[in-house]
Coordinates of C-alpha atoms in Angstrom, one line a residue:
X89 CA -18.2 -9.2 214.6
X90 CA -20.6 -11.5 212.9
X91 CA -19.5 -12.9 209.5
X92 CA -22.4 -11.2 207.6
X93 CA -21.5 -7.8 209.1
X94 CA -17.9 -8.3 208.0
X95 CA -19.0 -9.1 204.5
X96 CA -21.3 -6.0 204.4
X97 CA -18.6 -3.6 205.7
X98 CA -15.9 -5.1 203.4
X99 CA -18.2 -4.9 200.4
X100 CA -19.2 -1.3 201.2
X101 CA -15.5 -0.3 201.6
X102 CA -14.7 -1.7 198.2
X103 CA -17.6 0.0 196.5
X104 CA -16.6 3.4 198.0
X105 CA -13.0 2.9 196.8
X106 CA -14.1 2.0 193.3
X107 CA -16.5 4.9 193.2
X108 CA -13.7 7.4 193.9
X109 CA -12.0 6.6 190.6
X110 CA -15.1 6.1 188.5
X111 CA -15.2 2.3 188.3
X112 CA -18.8 2.2 189.6
X113 CA -21.8 4.6 189.8
X114 CA -22.5 6.7 192.8
X115 CA -25.7 6.7 194.8
X116 CA -27.2 9.4 192.5
X117 CA -26.4 7.3 189.4
X118 CA -23.6 9.8 188.3
X119 CA -20.0 8.9 187.8
X120 CA -17.2 11.2 189.1
X121 CA -15.0 13.0 186.6
X122 CA -12.1 10.9 185.6
X123 CA -9.5 10.8 182.9
X124 CA -10.4 7.2 182.2
X125 CA -12.3 6.8 179.0
X126 CA -16.0 5.9 179.3
X127 CA -15.5 2.7 177.5
X128 CA -13.0 1.6 180.1
X129 CA -15.3 2.2 183.0
X130 CA -17.0 -0.8 184.5
X131 CA -19.9 -1.1 186.8
X132 CA -19.5 -4.8 187.5
X133 CA -18.8 -5.9 191.1
X134 CA -18.0 -9.3 192.5
X135 CA -21.3 -11.0 193.4
X136 CA -20.3 -11.3 197.1
X137 CA -20.2 -7.5 197.3
X138 CA -23.7 -7.3 195.8
X139 CA -25.1 -9.8 198.2
X140 CA -23.7 -8.1 201.2
X141 CA -24.9 -4.7 200.0
X142 CA -28.5 -5.9 199.4
X143 CA -28.6 -7.4 202.8
X144 CA -27.2 -4.2 204.4
X145 CA -29.9 -2.2 202.7
X146 CA -32.7 -4.3 204.3
X147 CA -31.8 -2.8 207.6
X148 CA -32.1 0.8 206.4
X149 CA -35.0 3.2 207.2
X150 CA -35.6 4.2 203.5
X151 CA -38.7 2.2 202.7
X152 CA -38.3 2.5 198.9
X153 CA -34.7 1.2 199.1
X154 CA -35.7 -1.7 201.4
X155 CA -38.5 -2.8 199.0
X156 CA -36.1 -2.6 196.0
X157 CA -33.4 -4.6 197.9
X158 CA -35.9 -7.3 198.7
X159 CA -37.1 -7.4 195.1
X160 CA -33.5 -7.7 194.0
X161 CA -32.9 -10.6 196.3
X162 CA -35.9 -12.4 194.9
X163 CA -34.6 -11.8 191.3
X164 CA -31.1 -12.9 192.2
X165 CA -32.1 -16.3 193.7
X166 CA -31.7 -18.2 190.5
X167 CA -29.9 -21.2 191.9
X168 CA -28.8 -22.9 195.1
X169 CA -25.5 -21.0 195.3
X170 CA -27.3 -17.7 195.4
X171 CA -29.9 -18.8 197.9
X172 CA -27.2 -20.1 200.2
X173 CA -25.2 -16.9 199.7
X174 CA -28.1 -14.7 200.9
X175 CA -28.7 -17.1 203.8
X176 CA -25.0 -16.8 204.8
X177 CA -25.2 -13.0 204.6
X178 CA -28.0 -12.9 207.2
X179 CA -30.9 -12.0 204.9
X180 CA -33.4 -14.4 206.4
X181 CA -33.7 -12.8 209.8
X182 CA -34.2 -9.3 208.3
X183 CA -36.7 -10.5 205.7
X184 CA -38.7 -12.3 208.4
X185 CA -38.8 -9.1 210.5
X186 CA -40.1 -7.2 207.4
X187 CA -43.2 -9.4 207.4
X188 CA -44.5 -7.3 210.2
X189 CA -43.7 -4.0 208.5
X190 CA -46.5 -1.5 208.3
X191 CA -45.8 -0.8 204.6
X192 CA -47.7 -3.3 202.4
X193 CA -45.2 -3.0 199.5
X194 CA -42.3 -3.9 201.8
X195 CA -44.3 -6.9 203.1
X196 CA -45.0 -8.1 199.6
X197 CA -41.3 -7.7 198.6
X198 CA -40.2 -9.6 201.7
X199 CA -42.7 -12.4 201.0
X200 CA -41.5 -12.7 197.3
X201 CA -37.8 -12.9 198.5
X202 CA -38.6 -15.5 201.1
X203 CA -40.6 -17.5 198.6
X204 CA -37.6 -17.6 196.2
X205 CA -35.2 -18.5 199.1
X206 CA -37.5 -21.2 200.4
X207 CA -37.1 -23.3 197.2
X208 CA -34.0 -24.6 198.9
X209 CA -34.9 -27.3 201.5
X210 CA -32.0 -26.1 203.7
X211 CA -32.8 -22.4 203.5
X212 CA -36.5 -23.2 204.2
X213 CA -35.4 -24.7 207.5
X214 CA -33.6 -21.5 208.4
X215 CA -36.7 -19.5 207.5
X216 CA -38.7 -21.7 209.9
X217 CA -36.0 -21.3 212.6
X218 CA -36.2 -17.5 212.3
X219 CA -39.9 -17.7 213.2
X220 CA -41.5 -17.0 209.8
X221 CA -44.5 -19.3 210.3
X222 CA -46.4 -17.1 212.8
X223 CA -46.3 -13.9 210.7
X224 CA -47.1 -15.8 207.5
X225 CA -50.1 -17.4 209.1
X226 CA -51.3 -14.0 210.4
X227 CA -50.9 -12.5 207.0
X228 CA -52.8 -15.3 205.4
X229 CA -55.7 -14.9 207.8
X230 CA -56.2 -11.2 206.7
X231 CA -59.4 -10.9 204.8
X232 CA -58.1 -8.3 202.3
X233 CA -55.0 -10.2 201.3
X234 CA -54.2 -10.1 197.5
X235 CA -54.1 -13.3 195.5
X236 CA -50.4 -12.7 194.7
X237 CA -49.5 -12.5 198.4
X238 CA -51.7 -15.5 199.2
X239 CA -50.0 -17.6 196.5
X240 CA -46.5 -16.7 197.7
X241 CA -47.4 -17.3 201.4
X242 CA -48.9 -20.7 200.6
X243 CA -45.7 -21.6 198.6
X244 CA -43.5 -20.8 201.6
X245 CA -45.8 -22.5 204.2
X246 CA -46.2 -25.6 201.9
X247 CA -42.4 -26.0 201.8
X248 CA -42.0 -25.5 205.6
X249 CA -45.1 -27.5 206.6
X250 CA -44.3 -30.4 204.2
X251 CA -45.8 -33.7 205.4
X252 CA -43.0 -35.5 203.5
X253 CA -40.2 -33.2 204.7
X254 CA -38.7 -35.7 207.2
X255 CA -38.7 -38.5 204.7
X256 CA -36.9 -36.3 202.2
X257 CA -34.2 -35.2 204.7
X258 CA -33.5 -38.8 205.7
X259 CA -33.3 -40.4 202.3
X260 CA -32.2 -37.7 199.8
X261 CA -28.7 -36.2 199.7
X262 CA -28.3 -35.8 195.9
X263 CA -27.0 -32.8 194.0
X264 CA -29.2 -29.7 193.9
X265 CA -29.5 -26.9 191.3
X266 CA -26.2 -25.0 191.0
X267 CA -24.1 -27.2 193.3
X268 CA -22.1 -30.4 192.9
X269 CA -22.7 -31.4 196.5
X270 CA -25.7 -32.8 198.3
X271 CA -28.2 -30.9 200.3
X272 CA -26.5 -31.7 203.6
X273 CA -23.2 -30.3 202.3
X274 CA -24.9 -27.1 201.2
X275 CA -26.7 -26.7 204.5
X276 CA -23.5 -26.9 206.5
X277 CA -21.5 -24.5 204.2
X278 CA -20.1 -21.8 206.4
X279 CA -22.8 -22.6 208.9
X280 CA -21.2 -24.9 211.3
X281 CA -22.3 -23.1 214.5
X282 CA -25.9 -22.4 213.5
X283 CA -28.6 -24.8 214.7
X284 CA -31.2 -25.7 212.2
X285 CA -33.6 -27.1 214.8
X286 CA -36.8 -25.0 214.9
X287 CA -37.2 -23.0 218.1
X288 CA -40.6 -23.1 219.8
X289 CA -41.9 -26.3 218.2
X290 CA -44.9 -26.3 220.5
X291 CA -45.7 -22.7 219.6
X292 CA -45.5 -23.5 215.9
X293 CA -47.8 -26.5 216.5
X294 CA -50.4 -24.3 218.2
X295 CA -50.2 -21.7 215.4
X296 CA -50.8 -24.4 212.8
X297 CA -53.7 -26.0 214.7
X298 CA -55.4 -22.6 215.1
X299 CA -59.0 -23.0 214.0
X300 CA -59.0 -19.6 212.2
X301 CA -55.9 -20.7 210.1
X302 CA -57.4 -24.1 209.3
X303 CA -60.7 -22.5 208.4
X304 CA -58.9 -20.1 206.1
X305 CA -57.3 -23.1 204.3
X306 CA -60.7 -24.7 203.9
X307 CA -62.0 -21.4 202.4
X308 CA -59.1 -21.5 199.9
X309 CA -60.2 -25.1 198.9
X310 CA -63.8 -23.7 198.3
X311 CA -63.1 -20.5 196.4
X312 CA -59.5 -20.3 195.0
X313 CA -57.9 -21.5 191.7
X314 CA -56.5 -25.0 191.5
X315 CA -52.9 -24.1 192.1
X316 CA -53.8 -22.6 195.4
X317 CA -56.1 -25.5 196.3
X318 CA -53.2 -27.9 195.9
X319 CA -51.0 -26.0 198.3
X320 CA -53.7 -25.6 200.9
X321 CA -54.5 -29.3 200.7
X322 CA -50.8 -30.1 201.3
X323 CA -50.7 -27.9 204.4
X324 CA -53.9 -29.5 205.7
X325 CA -52.3 -32.9 205.3
X326 CA -49.5 -31.6 207.5
X327 CA -52.1 -30.8 210.1
X328 CA -53.3 -34.4 210.0
X329 CA -49.7 -35.5 210.7
X330 CA -49.1 -33.3 213.7
X331 CA -52.6 -33.9 215.1
X332 CA -53.5 -37.6 214.7
X333 CA -56.8 -37.0 216.5
X334 CA -57.8 -34.7 213.7
X335 CA -60.1 -32.8 216.0
X336 CA -59.0 -29.4 214.7
X337 CA -59.4 -30.2 211.1
X338 CA -62.7 -32.0 211.4
X339 CA -64.2 -29.1 213.3
X340 CA -63.5 -26.7 210.4
X341 CA -66.1 -28.1 208.0
X342 CA -63.3 -29.8 206.0
X343 CA -65.9 -31.9 204.1
X344 CA -67.2 -28.9 202.3
X345 CA -63.7 -28.0 201.1
X346 CA -63.0 -31.5 199.9
X347 CA -66.3 -31.5 198.1
X348 CA -65.6 -28.2 196.3
X349 CA -62.4 -29.5 194.7
X350 CA -63.7 -33.0 193.9
X351 CA -66.7 -31.6 192.1
X352 CA -64.3 -30.4 189.4
X353 CA -65.7 -27.0 189.0
X354 CA -62.5 -25.8 187.6
X355 CA -62.7 -28.3 184.7
X356 CA -66.4 -27.6 184.1
X357 CA -65.7 -23.9 183.9
X358 CA -63.2 -24.3 181.1
X359 CA -64.7 -22.9 177.9
X360 CA -65.6 -25.6 175.3
X361 CA -63.6 -23.9 172.5
X362 CA -60.4 -23.4 174.5
X363 CA -59.1 -27.0 173.8
X364 CA -59.1 -26.3 170.1
X365 CA -58.2 -22.6 170.1
X366 CA -55.6 -22.6 172.9
X367 CA -54.5 -26.2 173.5
X368 CA -51.5 -25.2 175.7
X369 CA -53.7 -23.2 178.0
X370 CA -56.2 -26.1 178.1
X371 CA -53.5 -28.6 179.0
X372 CA -52.2 -26.3 181.7
X373 CA -55.6 -25.9 183.3
X374 CA -56.3 -29.6 183.2
X375 CA -52.9 -30.3 184.8
X376 CA -53.5 -27.8 187.6
X377 CA -56.9 -29.2 188.3
X378 CA -55.4 -32.7 188.3
X379 CA -52.7 -31.7 190.8
X380 CA -55.4 -30.1 193.1
X381 CA -57.6 -33.2 192.8
X382 CA -54.7 -35.5 193.6
X383 CA -53.7 -33.5 196.7
X384 CA -57.2 -33.4 198.0
X385 CA -57.7 -37.2 197.3
X386 CA -54.5 -37.8 199.3
X387 CA -55.8 -35.6 202.1
X388 CA -59.1 -37.4 202.1
X389 CA -57.3 -40.8 202.3
X390 CA -55.4 -39.6 205.4
X391 CA -58.6 -38.2 207.0
X392 CA -60.2 -41.6 206.6
X393 CA -57.8 -42.9 209.2
X394 CA -59.8 -41.0 211.8
X395 CA -62.8 -42.9 213.1
X396 CA -64.6 -39.7 213.9
X397 CA -64.3 -38.4 210.4
X398 CA -65.0 -41.7 208.6
X399 CA -68.1 -42.3 210.6
X400 CA -69.6 -38.9 209.7
X401 CA -68.5 -38.6 206.0
X402 CA -71.0 -39.2 203.2
X403 CA -69.1 -42.1 201.7
X404 CA -71.7 -42.6 198.9
X405 CA -71.3 -39.0 197.7
X406 CA -67.6 -39.0 197.7
X407 CA -67.4 -42.4 196.1
X408 CA -69.5 -41.1 193.2
X409 CA -67.3 -38.0 192.8
X410 CA -64.1 -40.0 192.8
X411 CA -65.5 -42.6 190.3
X412 CA -66.3 -39.7 188.0
X413 CA -62.8 -38.2 188.3
X414 CA -61.2 -41.6 187.6
X415 CA -62.9 -41.6 184.2
X416 CA -62.1 -37.9 183.5
X417 CA -59.3 -36.4 181.4
X418 CA -57.0 -35.4 184.2
X419 CA -53.4 -36.7 183.8
X420 CA -52.8 -40.3 184.6
X421 CA -50.2 -39.5 187.3
X422 CA -52.9 -37.6 189.2
X423 CA -55.2 -40.6 189.4
X424 CA -53.0 -42.7 191.8
X425 CA -54.4 -41.1 194.9
X426 CA -57.9 -41.0 193.5
X427 CA -57.7 -44.8 193.0
X428 CA -56.2 -45.3 196.5
X429 CA -58.9 -43.1 198.1
X430 CA -61.7 -45.0 196.2
X431 CA -60.4 -48.3 197.5
X432 CA -60.2 -47.0 201.0
X433 CA -63.7 -45.6 200.9
X434 CA -65.0 -48.9 199.6
X435 CA -63.2 -50.8 202.4
X436 CA -65.2 -48.8 205.1
X437 CA -68.1 -51.1 204.4
X438 CA -65.9 -54.2 204.9
X439 CA -63.0 -55.9 203.1
X440 CA -63.8 -56.6 199.5
X441 CA -61.0 -57.9 197.4
X442 CA -63.2 -59.5 194.7
X443 CA -62.0 -58.4 191.2
X444 CA -65.7 -58.2 190.1
X445 CA -66.4 -55.4 192.6
X446 CA -67.4 -52.4 190.5
X447 CA -64.9 -50.1 192.2
X448 CA -62.1 -52.5 191.9
X449 CA -62.9 -53.0 188.2
X450 CA -63.0 -49.2 187.5
X451 CA -59.7 -48.7 189.3
X452 CA -58.2 -51.5 187.2
X453 CA -59.5 -50.1 183.9
X454 CA -58.9 -46.4 184.4
X455 CA -55.8 -46.3 186.6
X456 CA -53.9 -49.7 186.7
X457 CA -54.1 -50.6 183.0
X458 CA -53.1 -47.1 181.7
X459 CA -50.3 -47.0 184.3
X460 CA -48.9 -50.4 183.3
X461 CA -49.1 -49.4 179.6
X462 CA -47.3 -46.1 180.3
X463 CA -44.5 -48.1 182.0
X464 CA -44.2 -50.4 179.0
X465 CA -44.1 -47.4 176.6
X466 CA -41.7 -45.2 178.5
X467 CA -39.5 -47.2 180.7
X468 CA -35.8 -47.6 179.7
X469 CA -35.4 -50.7 181.9
X470 CA -36.2 -54.2 180.5
X471 CA -37.0 -55.4 184.0
X472 CA -39.6 -52.7 184.5
X473 CA -41.3 -53.3 181.1
X474 CA -41.3 -57.1 181.9
X475 CA -42.9 -56.6 185.3
X476 CA -45.5 -54.3 183.8
X477 CA -46.5 -56.6 181.0
X478 CA -46.6 -59.7 183.2
X479 CA -49.0 -57.8 185.6
X480 CA -51.1 -56.7 182.6
X481 CA -51.3 -60.3 181.4
X482 CA -52.4 -61.3 184.9
X483 CA -55.3 -58.8 184.8
X484 CA -56.4 -60.1 181.4
X485 CA -56.2 -63.7 182.5
X486 CA -58.5 -62.9 185.5
X487 CA -61.2 -62.0 182.9
X488 CA -61.9 -58.5 184.2
X489 CA -64.6 -57.1 182.0
X490 CA -63.5 -54.7 179.3
X491 CA -59.8 -55.1 180.2
X492 CA -58.8 -55.8 176.6
X493 CA -60.9 -52.9 175.4
X494 CA -59.1 -50.7 177.8
X495 CA -55.7 -51.8 176.4
X496 CA -56.9 -51.1 172.8
X497 CA -58.3 -47.7 173.7
X498 CA -55.1 -46.7 175.4
X499 CA -53.1 -47.5 172.1
X500 CA -51.5 -50.4 173.9
X501 CA -51.2 -52.6 170.8
X502 CA -48.1 -50.9 169.3
X503 CA -45.9 -51.1 172.4
X504 CA -47.0 -54.7 173.0
X505 CA -45.9 -55.7 169.4
X506 CA -42.6 -53.8 170.0
X507 CA -42.1 -55.8 173.2
X508 CA -42.6 -59.0 171.3
X509 CA -39.7 -57.9 169.1
X510 CA -37.3 -56.5 171.7
X511 CA -38.4 -57.7 175.2
X512 CA -37.1 -60.5 177.4
X513 CA -38.4 -64.0 177.0
X514 CA -40.8 -63.6 179.9
X515 CA -42.0 -60.3 178.5
X516 CA -42.5 -61.8 175.0
X517 CA -44.6 -64.7 176.4
X518 CA -46.8 -62.2 178.3
X519 CA -47.1 -59.9 175.3
X520 CA -48.1 -62.7 173.0
X521 CA -50.7 -63.9 175.4
X522 CA -52.2 -60.4 175.6
X523 CA -52.2 -59.9 171.9
X524 CA -53.9 -63.2 171.4
X525 CA -56.7 -62.1 173.7
X526 CA -56.9 -58.8 171.8
X527 CA -57.0 -60.7 168.4
X528 CA -60.2 -62.5 169.5
X529 CA -62.0 -59.2 168.7
X530 CA -61.8 -58.6 165.0
X531 CA -61.9 -54.8 165.5
X532 CA -58.3 -55.1 166.7
X533 CA -57.0 -57.0 163.7
X534 CA -56.1 -54.0 161.6
X535 CA -54.3 -52.3 164.4
X536 CA -52.3 -55.4 165.2
X537 CA -51.3 -55.8 161.6
X538 CA -50.4 -52.1 161.1
X539 CA -48.2 -52.3 164.2
X540 CA -46.0 -54.7 162.3
X541 CA -46.9 -57.9 164.2
X542 CA -47.0 -60.2 161.2
X543 CA -43.3 -60.2 160.2
X544 CA -42.3 -60.3 163.8
X545 CA -44.5 -63.4 164.4
X546 CA -43.3 -65.1 161.3
X547 CA -39.7 -64.7 162.3
X548 CA -40.4 -66.3 165.7
X549 CA -42.2 -69.2 164.0
X550 CA -39.6 -69.8 161.3
X551 CA -36.7 -69.7 163.8
X552 CA -38.7 -71.9 166.2
X553 CA -37.7 -69.6 169.0
X554 CA -39.3 -70.1 172.5
X555 CA -43.0 -69.4 172.4
X556 CA -43.2 -70.0 168.6
X557 CA -46.4 -72.0 169.2
X558 CA -48.0 -68.9 170.8
X559 CA -46.9 -66.8 167.9
X560 CA -48.4 -69.3 165.4
X561 CA -51.7 -69.3 167.2
X562 CA -51.8 -65.5 167.0
X563 CA -50.9 -65.5 163.3
X564 CA -53.8 -67.9 162.6
X565 CA -56.2 -65.5 164.3
X566 CA -55.2 -62.7 162.0
X567 CA -56.6 -62.2 158.4
X568 CA -53.2 -62.8 156.6

């Protein structure tokens, strides 16, 4: 008998035994008469019994009980231990079968349970092995699908059809939530004889490359909220990985979907007063838009590898959109792929590494400089701060227009002064050079002084530490 069946029967037997003397409730919610006082009665069971019973209920004909069991599985998947426990009990196969159920409530409950289970990389592989991709794609293509179902399905598919999945499985084996062992250890737990290799790889590939499915994803880019756009873009990137020719994706009017996201309609539709009245909501909306823009920029960067796509795309239009995004208020971490895509678009007209190129200048001012300053501010490692400030000094020394203004506008003076006080010798030298360039503009004098630069510089000069001549030059530039 299969291990999951053994667990289910054993759990059921224990529950019937406990019910006979009133330790647990019966099916109708009543407890049998017993001489034991009410306060001594307990309805708590070992969690293994609960897992087995929920999985057993999934195979019943009672639609209400099946839906409630699937909902309970979703609620119970709070950590890796629980997700693995439900996988070991055989829930995945049953839940995948329920995706084809005629009852919409049962389908939704099964989708919610699979979405919670798929958070685990190892369980998501089993979901793929059990053939969930095809029914999920079919459900997504239904015109009347609710936004809740769409979001959950995209969550599952984005985890299964992850373009970075192979890289993660090769290089990451760290601890996961709720377990002290790595992901490989969790995946093999009590599962030595189960293959995790997807069956019917060619069938799955055909399903993913289906034009109706790709067109549906493009429609999501055009019409859905930012959180769904991000997931759709990730799945479309997976399509570019399994189909290097990109014939399927280019035939689905992908350019219109990319354009819809990069036009930042979501940001433009945010009410003007929301930033002041509901700052948390505003921040969340900007972050979601930033994630969607970053995912689409990454997708566009991959699409540009296709000669067919790059020759037909309106490079001028997309360059204009991306340059506008680069200067927008989206989070800095979402601008890396925007900058990379801009550079790749500009390279289509020929290699141009000149630092005076307008696109290169804007990438430097709105992505590189803020990123280096963030590294200086937040990194705990002296080597990382040193590398960042040295690179920042190189940018300044190349005379890139407005680079010092960009540093001042990003509140970079305070961390630079702190680095002069606490950094390595190389970091101090680079920081002094940058601050000297900033001091050439009298508007920065008050900020440099208020950051505490004067006593720090005086200590360097009086002790004649290395670079004391640079410190002296900077002091002479300040009105002290």
